[in-house]
Amino acid sequence: MDAFTLDKIEFDKIRDILAGFCHCKLGRDVAAHIAPARSGDVIRLWLAQTSEMVAALRDYSPPPFGGITDIHPHLARVQDPSQSEAEDFSVVAATLEGAANVKTFLDSLPESFPHLREMGEKVETFDGEVKAIRAVIGPDGLVADSASPRLGEMRREIVAVTDEIYRVIHSYLHVPEVAKLLQDETVTLHGDRYVLPVKSENRGRLPGVIHRTSGSGATVFVEPLASVELNNRLADIRDDERREVRRLLGELSVRLTARGAAIASTLRTLAQVDLLSAKAQYAYQFDMTCPEVTDQGVLEFPQARHPLLVDQAWRQEQAGMRPIDRHPVVPIDVRLGRDFDLLVITGSNTGGKTVTLKTVALLVLMAQSGLHIPARRGATMPVFSNVFIDIGDEQSLEQSLSTFGAHMKRIHYVLSKADRFSLVLLDELGSGTDPDEGGAIGQAVLDELLRVGCLGVVTTHLSVLKAYAFNHDRADNASVAFDTRTMRPTYHLHIGTAGESHAIAVAQRLGLPHHLIDAARRHLSGQGKQFTQAMRTTGAARRSAEAARSDAQAAQLAAQVEKENFQTKLGQLRKLQDEFCAWLAGLMEMKPGDPLPVPDLNRPGKLVRLELHRQIAVVDSGSMQVEVPLQALMPDFGQEQQRQEIANLKGQIAAHAREASLATQQAKRVQAQYENELKQLQRRGKQYEDWLRSIAAVKVGDEVPIAREPGKGTLTAVDLANLKATVSTGQDQHEVRLQELFPQTGPFAAQPPRPRPQSAPPHPQQQHGRRPQEHQPRTPRPVDNRPMQRRTSDSNAARASREAILALEPGQQVYVVPFHKRATLVRFKQDKDQAVVSSGAFEMTVPLADLDLVRDGEGSQKN
């Protein structure tokens, strides 16, 4: 994986956290070097192993790693008997015993843990080697006296000779003539020999061997002649003892060296088991889940949390920090690859945009390293060949690179390496230079990412990049939420809505003078204001769509959990059935005289006979024979409770399934409404761009269309500063607003040709069930002064025209029934069953039931 990315997202800290959960140095060494894999099969295997270990940790216990250490240094010394010590063999034996305990744990797991059981098979047993070591090395880590008969005999002789030396040399202390020659009445050990401290002026007065002189020269240490021979004999025995110990350790060394490869293989497996146990404990402690790794290119992390922030919050809690003082860990919902491939995140500074990038990158790389991730169940992701990130200030004085230049160099590298299997994360795209040029470069980068076909997330403050996501099918906006009341970010991520930087609002909150705030608002470009308004227009619909989508996912997840509980209960019931069958088989094997309880009498009895045709057992209770129903003898296996729980679960599953289905249908309806409104807004944006191009190209003297009678005129003057123009219509001069030139909507706008419907719905005034005659002109509706007639939504006429009205495009003509006139369709409000129409300079909202298709002759009066 890209080393720059691993460094920027602080993947080393994940390794450190993981190493902290390991039991021994074997696992910690492996944890310190874990790296993401690129093979889907390998990743799925690692995740399955972690999931099994989490289940083992939850239902049983962690693997027993007591006594296991990294014995590689000890094994290296053991290979050379002259360098090894008894302690080396003792440590090796403890680790091999610990390996046997781990193997027993893994082998004892049920067959539902196939990966862990397979790892247990890779741990070899070393019972013979451990027994041999324990026969030589005692519990104190030293060679035991019982290691060999010869060693035991020599050590007993050493004790006897030592006692004799002690007796002889201490006898000198009780001789007055000798005592007065001594510096102190003590016995000192010099090497392996006992000596007496004699005053230097008495040198030669005590017969014996002088071994050394004190540093001050006041004392000489003398070995009396009476103990010299004994000390020589003791030294010889000790030499023999050392040779015997070396021989015994050499035999152990040969035995362990012969199994060196098996020991090394077992140590590798133990390291993997320790690492796996650490992954499981990490996942268990922080409530992580296993993502589904697919090949479909869809990434979806519901309720994702930044793992390092989660760890920080946990440590703050353990330290007793108050909740109000802790940094909040706000979960976010992130997805890519299903309805869009690029996500453009905007919003205020310090709102969590960069944290979102790091969260996505860390969760992907954790999953590809076999780790569970801090996200809600149901997370899914593809296998990425690489993850590229550009983040932070990479200004380099040595290479004379500006911040912008450093970013461009990194982006160039990313684009040269990225493919359709990559994940690209770019922070503050287009920043660090002129906004117009930066925005143009940013759009080019997004174009390239879409061309490559990779998944990507970018953050920016540039409105032009917000508009890019607004106008491209495979790109979408997202925003980090900001509380304008408190002027603080909330760190929530809202997909589908572009964020605002809130710079003016923050400046006002911080005390910038009102006249500067007003001037800043005036300087905002008109196009920027219109784009912001357009984003707000679709924001509510999109938020509703995302909320409905989230509700549908939650309902589906609840249904899945209930289904799994149901399967678990079924498994428990089958187990009870097996126990019943075992009890019945045991009953059939009973013989007369076997003990059998009598439940009604609450005392034991003996079986007389079984009468299966009557389903009874005749039992001798001592004073009488009692007929006991077989059913009364059957122990309570809890089957009735299990059946009741299963029946309840069935009802819950059905209810959750209905809720999930309804939520999914509602999510589809709301999403369709949003997409319809988005298309309308995009068309209005195109109309605005067409109008701008027309205004930019017009010259005085040109004939221009206008939004008033007679629909056209000659341009005589333009006042761009005040957004006004003067047009001539015959003999009259009219001063009009600039917006009235080149009308995009209304009765004087150029109407695009409307495709003829293949099968027009019946007109409300037609008789039900009659086919209209082709090419027969319709009679115009009479205009009268009767009170306004409204149609109800469930009327036949409203139902007949509804679908045809919804199929119309903005800008097309509709007939407003209550007003008996035509109007121009602006947009729909399907959530309220309404439409916005314009007539002249006015816009109005009317119910869909009051709209109809335009027929020949309808609404012929002037609008």
mmCIF file of C-alpha atoms in Angstrom, residues 10-269:
data_model
loop_
_atom_site.group_PDB
_atom_site.id
_atom_site.type_symbol
_atom_site.label_atom_id
_atom_site.label_comp_id
_atom_site.label_asym_id
_atom_site.label_seq_id
_atom_site.Cartn_x
_atom_site.Cartn_y
_atom_site.Cartn_z
ATOM 1 C CA GLU A 10 -1.412 7.340 11.304
ATOM 2 C CA PHE A 11 -1.766 3.622 10.627
ATOM 3 C CA ASP A 12 1.181 3.031 12.988
ATOM 4 C CA LYS A 13 -1.070 4.055 15.886
ATOM 5 C CA ILE A 14 -3.495 1.285 14.947
ATOM 6 C CA ARG A 15 -0.558 -1.122 15.053
ATOM 7 C CA ASP A 16 0.408 0.200 18.501
ATOM 8 C CA ILE A 17 -3.148 -0.232 19.835
ATOM 9 C CA LEU A 18 -3.245 -3.762 18.453
ATOM 10 C CA ALA A 19 0.147 -4.607 19.959
ATOM 11 C CA GLY A 20 -1.173 -3.465 23.346
ATOM 12 C CA PHE A 21 -3.742 -6.278 23.252
ATOM 13 C CA CYS A 22 -1.135 -8.987 22.542
ATOM 14 C CA HIS A 23 -0.146 -11.345 25.362
ATOM 15 C CA CYS A 24 3.496 -11.903 24.430
ATOM 16 C CA LYS A 25 6.330 -10.471 22.396
ATOM 17 C CA LEU A 26 5.668 -12.977 19.609
ATOM 18 C CA GLY A 27 2.327 -11.326 18.830
ATOM 19 C CA ARG A 28 3.566 -7.782 19.473
ATOM 20 C CA ASP A 29 6.347 -8.169 16.920
ATOM 21 C CA VAL A 30 3.847 -9.291 14.267
ATOM 22 C CA ALA A 31 1.319 -6.577 15.209
ATOM 23 C CA ALA A 32 3.977 -3.908 14.737
ATOM 24 C CA HIS A 33 4.311 -4.889 11.077
ATOM 25 C CA ILE A 34 0.776 -5.742 9.935
ATOM 26 C CA ALA A 35 -0.031 -4.424 6.466
ATOM 27 C CA PRO A 36 -3.145 -4.391 4.262
ATOM 28 C CA ALA A 37 -3.517 -7.195 1.724
ATOM 29 C CA ARG A 38 -4.683 -6.777 -1.875
ATOM 30 C CA SER A 39 -6.135 -10.265 -2.382
ATOM 31 C CA GLY A 40 -9.845 -10.596 -1.720
ATOM 32 C CA ASP A 41 -9.475 -14.242 -0.703
ATOM 33 C CA VAL A 42 -6.751 -13.411 1.822
ATOM 34 C CA ILE A 43 -8.741 -10.502 3.279
ATOM 35 C CA ARG A 44 -11.889 -12.607 3.628
ATOM 36 C CA LEU A 45 -9.859 -15.371 5.320
ATOM 37 C CA TRP A 46 -8.320 -12.919 7.793
ATOM 38 C CA LEU A 47 -11.697 -11.377 8.611
ATOM 39 C CA ALA A 48 -13.294 -14.812 9.058
ATOM 40 C CA GLN A 49 -10.504 -15.788 11.457
ATOM 41 C CA THR A 50 -11.027 -12.587 13.442
ATOM 42 C CA SER A 51 -14.800 -13.156 13.561
ATOM 43 C CA GLU A 52 -14.294 -16.686 14.875
ATOM 44 C CA MET A 53 -11.894 -15.459 17.551
ATOM 45 C CA VAL A 54 -14.405 -12.772 18.603
ATOM 46 C CA ALA A 55 -17.048 -15.502 19.003
ATOM 47 C CA ALA A 56 -14.594 -17.686 20.941
ATOM 48 C CA LEU A 57 -13.709 -14.741 23.174
ATOM 49 C CA ARG A 58 -17.399 -14.027 23.782
ATOM 50 C CA ASP A 59 -18.603 -17.592 24.326
ATOM 51 C CA TYR A 60 -15.530 -19.228 25.872
ATOM 52 C CA SER A 61 -12.362 -17.338 26.787
ATOM 53 C CA PRO A 62 -9.190 -15.918 25.233
ATOM 54 C CA PRO A 63 -6.526 -18.473 24.287
ATOM 55 C CA PRO A 64 -4.337 -19.371 27.317
ATOM 56 C CA PHE A 65 -0.977 -17.724 26.694
ATOM 57 C CA GLY A 66 0.455 -18.232 30.187
ATOM 58 C CA GLY A 67 4.156 -19.125 30.166
ATOM 59 C CA ILE A 68 4.654 -18.303 26.457
ATOM 60 C CA THR A 69 7.507 -15.940 25.649
ATOM 61 C CA ASP A 70 9.723 -15.215 22.680
ATOM 62 C CA ILE A 71 12.265 -18.021 23.019
ATOM 63 C CA HIS A 72 14.253 -17.286 19.863
ATOM 64 C CA PRO A 73 17.286 -15.915 21.836
ATOM 65 C CA HIS A 74 17.168 -18.945 24.168
ATOM 66 C CA LEU A 75 16.992 -21.361 21.224
ATOM 67 C CA ALA A 76 20.031 -19.675 19.689
ATOM 68 C CA ARG A 77 22.038 -20.260 22.885
ATOM 69 C CA VAL A 78 20.717 -23.792 23.320
ATOM 70 C CA GLN A 79 22.287 -24.792 20.010
ATOM 71 C CA ASP A 80 25.722 -24.221 21.622
ATOM 72 C CA PRO A 81 25.884 -26.213 24.903
ATOM 73 C CA SER A 82 28.965 -24.268 26.013
ATOM 74 C CA GLN A 83 26.918 -21.024 25.913
ATOM 75 C CA SER A 84 23.572 -22.271 27.222
ATOM 76 C CA GLU A 85 22.384 -22.169 30.784
ATOM 77 C CA ALA A 86 19.819 -24.283 32.566
ATOM 78 C CA GLU A 87 17.461 -21.269 32.604
ATOM 79 C CA ASP A 88 17.376 -21.253 28.775
ATOM 80 C CA PHE A 89 15.982 -24.771 28.760
ATOM 81 C CA SER A 90 13.506 -23.923 31.520
ATOM 82 C CA VAL A 91 12.111 -20.976 29.505
ATOM 83 C CA VAL A 92 11.876 -23.129 26.375
ATOM 84 C CA ALA A 93 9.981 -25.820 28.274
ATOM 85 C CA ALA A 94 7.525 -23.254 29.686
ATOM 86 C CA THR A 95 6.766 -21.938 26.198
ATOM 87 C CA LEU A 96 6.340 -25.431 24.744
ATOM 88 C CA GLU A 97 3.949 -26.261 27.597
ATOM 89 C CA GLY A 98 2.050 -23.054 26.870
ATOM 90 C CA ALA A 99 1.854 -24.021 23.195
ATOM 91 C CA ALA A 100 0.246 -27.314 24.224
ATOM 92 C CA ASN A 101 -2.362 -25.393 26.234
ATOM 93 C CA VAL A 102 -3.144 -23.160 23.234
ATOM 94 C CA LYS A 103 -3.456 -26.236 21.028
ATOM 95 C CA THR A 104 -5.841 -27.865 23.507
ATOM 96 C CA PHE A 105 -7.965 -24.705 23.540
ATOM 97 C CA LEU A 106 -8.152 -24.487 19.738
ATOM 98 C CA ASP A 107 -8.778 -28.229 19.287
ATOM 99 C CA SER A 108 -11.616 -28.175 21.819
ATOM 100 C CA LEU A 109 -13.608 -25.528 19.942
ATOM 101 C CA PRO A 110 -16.742 -26.754 18.125
ATOM 102 C CA GLU A 111 -16.736 -27.456 14.403
ATOM 103 C CA SER A 112 -18.335 -24.035 13.856
ATOM 104 C CA PHE A 113 -14.797 -22.629 14.339
ATOM 105 C CA PRO A 114 -13.056 -24.242 11.340
ATOM 106 C CA HIS A 115 -10.326 -21.617 10.897
ATOM 107 C CA LEU A 116 -9.275 -21.677 14.546
ATOM 108 C CA ARG A 117 -9.304 -25.464 14.617
ATOM 109 C CA GLU A 118 -7.093 -25.455 11.526
ATOM 110 C CA MET A 119 -4.635 -23.177 13.327
ATOM 111 C CA GLY A 120 -4.666 -25.621 16.244
ATOM 112 C CA GLU A 121 -3.590 -28.368 13.880
ATOM 113 C CA LYS A 122 -0.498 -26.317 12.981
ATOM 114 C CA VAL A 123 0.649 -26.197 16.616
ATOM 115 C CA GLU A 124 2.789 -29.281 17.189
ATOM 116 C CA THR A 125 3.209 -31.082 20.497
ATOM 117 C CA PHE A 126 6.539 -31.445 22.295
ATOM 118 C CA ASP A 127 5.608 -33.658 25.230
ATOM 119 C CA GLY A 128 8.791 -35.743 24.982
ATOM 120 C CA GLU A 129 11.042 -32.685 24.862
ATOM 121 C CA VAL A 130 9.248 -30.991 27.750
ATOM 122 C CA LYS A 131 9.395 -34.178 29.842
ATOM 123 C CA ALA A 132 13.120 -34.505 29.153
ATOM 124 C CA ILE A 133 13.761 -30.896 30.150
ATOM 125 C CA ARG A 134 11.685 -31.190 33.311
ATOM 126 C CA ALA A 135 13.596 -34.350 34.234
ATOM 127 C CA VAL A 136 16.834 -32.372 34.147
ATOM 128 C CA ILE A 137 15.811 -28.821 35.102
ATOM 129 C CA GLY A 138 14.052 -28.274 38.402
ATOM 130 C CA PRO A 139 11.298 -25.731 39.197
ATOM 131 C CA ASP A 140 13.988 -23.279 40.354
ATOM 132 C CA GLY A 141 15.498 -23.204 36.839
ATOM 133 C CA LEU A 142 18.603 -25.145 37.894
ATOM 134 C CA VAL A 143 19.801 -28.632 36.997
ATOM 135 C CA ALA A 144 18.184 -30.957 39.524
ATOM 136 C CA ASP A 145 20.140 -33.413 41.679
ATOM 137 C CA SER A 146 17.991 -36.160 40.199
ATOM 138 C CA ALA A 147 19.024 -35.349 36.634
ATOM 139 C CA SER A 148 21.438 -38.320 36.734
ATOM 140 C CA PRO A 149 22.644 -40.798 39.439
ATOM 141 C CA ARG A 150 26.233 -39.632 39.021
ATOM 142 C CA LEU A 151 25.265 -35.965 39.448
ATOM 143 C CA GLY A 152 23.301 -36.801 42.575
ATOM 144 C CA GLU A 153 26.234 -38.730 44.035
ATOM 145 C CA MET A 154 28.688 -35.890 43.301
ATOM 146 C CA ARG A 155 26.429 -33.279 44.880
ATOM 147 C CA ARG A 156 26.023 -35.400 47.992
ATOM 148 C CA GLU A 157 29.821 -35.733 48.161
ATOM 149 C CA ILE A 158 30.153 -31.955 47.676
ATOM 150 C CA VAL A 159 27.873 -31.421 50.653
ATOM 151 C CA ALA A 160 29.876 -33.839 52.788
ATOM 152 C CA VAL A 161 33.283 -32.335 51.884
ATOM 153 C CA THR A 162 31.927 -28.817 52.336
ATOM 154 C CA ASP A 163 30.702 -29.717 55.790
ATOM 155 C CA GLU A 164 34.105 -31.205 56.667
ATOM 156 C CA ILE A 165 35.915 -28.073 55.454
ATOM 157 C CA TYR A 166 33.497 -25.902 57.403
ATOM 158 C CA ARG A 167 34.126 -27.987 60.542
ATOM 159 C CA VAL A 168 37.912 -27.905 60.164
ATOM 160 C CA ILE A 169 38.321 -24.224 59.370
ATOM 161 C CA HIS A 170 35.858 -23.099 62.027
ATOM 162 C CA SER A 171 37.787 -25.133 64.540
ATOM 163 C CA TYR A 172 40.671 -22.648 64.112
ATOM 164 C CA LEU A 173 38.490 -19.878 65.457
ATOM 165 C CA HIS A 174 38.251 -21.638 68.785
ATOM 166 C CA VAL A 175 42.063 -21.970 69.183
ATOM 167 C CA PRO A 176 43.270 -18.952 71.242
ATOM 168 C CA GLU A 177 46.694 -18.901 69.627
ATOM 169 C CA VAL A 178 45.105 -18.676 66.159
ATOM 170 C CA ALA A 179 42.317 -16.272 67.116
ATOM 171 C CA LYS A 180 44.800 -13.600 68.189
ATOM 172 C CA LEU A 181 46.456 -13.758 64.747
ATOM 173 C CA LEU A 182 43.203 -12.934 62.926
ATOM 174 C CA GLN A 183 41.874 -9.554 61.864
ATOM 175 C CA ASP A 184 38.302 -10.799 62.474
ATOM 176 C CA GLU A 185 37.004 -14.073 63.838
ATOM 177 C CA THR A 186 35.262 -14.930 60.574
ATOM 178 C CA VAL A 187 35.619 -17.369 57.676
ATOM 179 C CA THR A 188 35.745 -15.918 54.144
ATOM 180 C CA LEU A 189 35.202 -17.618 50.787
ATOM 181 C CA HIS A 190 37.801 -16.899 48.129
ATOM 182 C CA GLY A 191 36.638 -18.502 44.884
ATOM 183 C CA ASP A 192 35.780 -22.059 45.884
ATOM 184 C CA ARG A 193 38.110 -22.062 48.938
ATOM 185 C CA TYR A 194 37.542 -21.106 52.574
ATOM 186 C CA VAL A 195 40.195 -18.756 54.020
ATOM 187 C CA LEU A 196 40.920 -16.908 57.285
ATOM 188 C CA PRO A 197 41.664 -13.141 57.510
ATOM 189 C CA VAL A 198 45.139 -12.869 59.135
ATOM 190 C CA LYS A 199 46.751 -9.590 60.174
ATOM 191 C CA SER A 200 49.560 -8.701 57.813
ATOM 192 C CA GLU A 201 52.062 -8.432 60.673
ATOM 193 C CA ASN A 202 51.295 -12.081 61.507
ATOM 194 C CA ARG A 203 52.082 -13.257 57.952
ATOM 195 C CA GLY A 204 53.775 -16.676 58.126
ATOM 196 C CA ARG A 205 52.732 -17.409 61.681
ATOM 197 C CA LEU A 206 49.688 -19.442 60.494
ATOM 198 C CA PRO A 207 50.829 -22.357 58.278
ATOM 199 C CA GLY A 208 48.910 -22.383 55.023
ATOM 200 C CA VAL A 209 48.502 -20.885 51.538
ATOM 201 C CA ILE A 210 48.145 -17.112 51.136
ATOM 202 C CA HIS A 211 45.538 -16.449 48.395
ATOM 203 C CA ARG A 212 45.370 -12.630 48.399
ATOM 204 C CA THR A 213 45.986 -9.424 50.318
ATOM 205 C CA SER A 214 43.370 -6.793 51.128
ATOM 206 C CA GLY A 215 43.401 -3.484 49.282
ATOM 207 C CA SER A 216 44.770 -1.670 52.360
ATOM 208 C CA GLY A 217 47.457 -4.309 52.872
ATOM 209 C CA ALA A 218 46.398 -4.786 56.484
ATOM 210 C CA THR A 219 45.000 -8.282 55.921
ATOM 211 C CA VAL A 220 46.169 -11.423 54.165
ATOM 212 C CA PHE A 221 43.779 -14.285 53.443
ATOM 213 C CA VAL A 222 45.259 -17.648 54.406
ATOM 214 C CA GLU A 223 43.959 -21.120 53.671
ATOM 215 C CA PRO A 224 45.135 -23.315 56.588
ATOM 216 C CA LEU A 225 47.099 -26.415 55.643
ATOM 217 C CA ALA A 226 44.522 -28.625 57.337
ATOM 218 C CA SER A 227 41.847 -27.580 54.802
ATOM 219 C CA VAL A 228 43.991 -27.320 51.643
ATOM 220 C CA GLU A 229 43.617 -30.959 50.748
ATOM 221 C CA LEU A 230 39.888 -30.864 51.450
ATOM 222 C CA ASN A 231 39.490 -27.748 49.279
ATOM 223 C CA ASN A 232 41.450 -29.421 46.455
ATOM 224 C CA ARG A 233 39.169 -32.406 46.663
ATOM 225 C CA LEU A 234 36.097 -30.114 46.644
ATOM 226 C CA ALA A 235 37.389 -28.267 43.547
ATOM 227 C CA ASP A 236 37.878 -31.546 41.704
ATOM 228 C CA ILE A 237 34.366 -32.688 42.543
ATOM 229 C CA ARG A 238 32.923 -29.350 41.392
ATOM 230 C CA ASP A 239 34.746 -29.676 38.063
ATOM 231 C CA ASP A 240 33.259 -33.122 37.619
ATOM 232 C CA GLU A 241 29.848 -31.700 38.501
ATOM 233 C CA ARG A 242 30.154 -28.970 35.835
ATOM 234 C CA ARG A 243 31.164 -31.521 33.233
ATOM 235 C CA GLU A 244 28.162 -33.686 34.105
ATOM 236 C CA VAL A 245 25.814 -30.675 33.873
ATOM 237 C CA ARG A 246 27.261 -29.805 30.448
ATOM 238 C CA ARG A 247 26.736 -33.372 29.333
ATOM 239 C CA LEU A 248 23.112 -33.335 30.440
ATOM 240 C CA LEU A 249 22.442 -29.930 28.825
ATOM 241 C CA GLY A 250 24.192 -31.115 25.674
ATOM 242 C CA GLU A 251 21.792 -34.045 25.397
ATOM 243 C CA LEU A 252 18.833 -31.658 25.750
ATOM 244 C CA SER A 253 20.392 -29.352 23.167
ATOM 245 C CA VAL A 254 20.676 -32.194 20.649
ATOM 246 C CA ARG A 255 17.081 -33.153 21.272
ATOM 247 C CA LEU A 256 15.733 -29.595 20.811
ATOM 248 C CA THR A 257 17.923 -28.907 17.773
ATOM 249 C CA ALA A 258 16.497 -31.969 16.062
ATOM 250 C CA ARG A 259 13.030 -30.403 16.340
ATOM 251 C CA GLY A 260 14.130 -26.879 15.563
ATOM 252 C CA ALA A 261 12.013 -26.540 12.410
ATOM 253 C CA ALA A 262 8.876 -27.765 14.184
ATOM 254 C CA ILE A 263 9.496 -25.393 17.095
ATOM 255 C CA ALA A 264 9.995 -22.445 14.708
ATOM 256 C CA SER A 265 6.769 -23.302 12.859
ATOM 257 C CA THR A 266 4.851 -23.529 16.132
ATOM 258 C CA LEU A 267 6.223 -20.182 17.280
ATOM 259 C CA ARG A 268 5.006 -18.585 14.034
ATOM 260 C CA THR A 269 1.557 -20.059 14.577
#
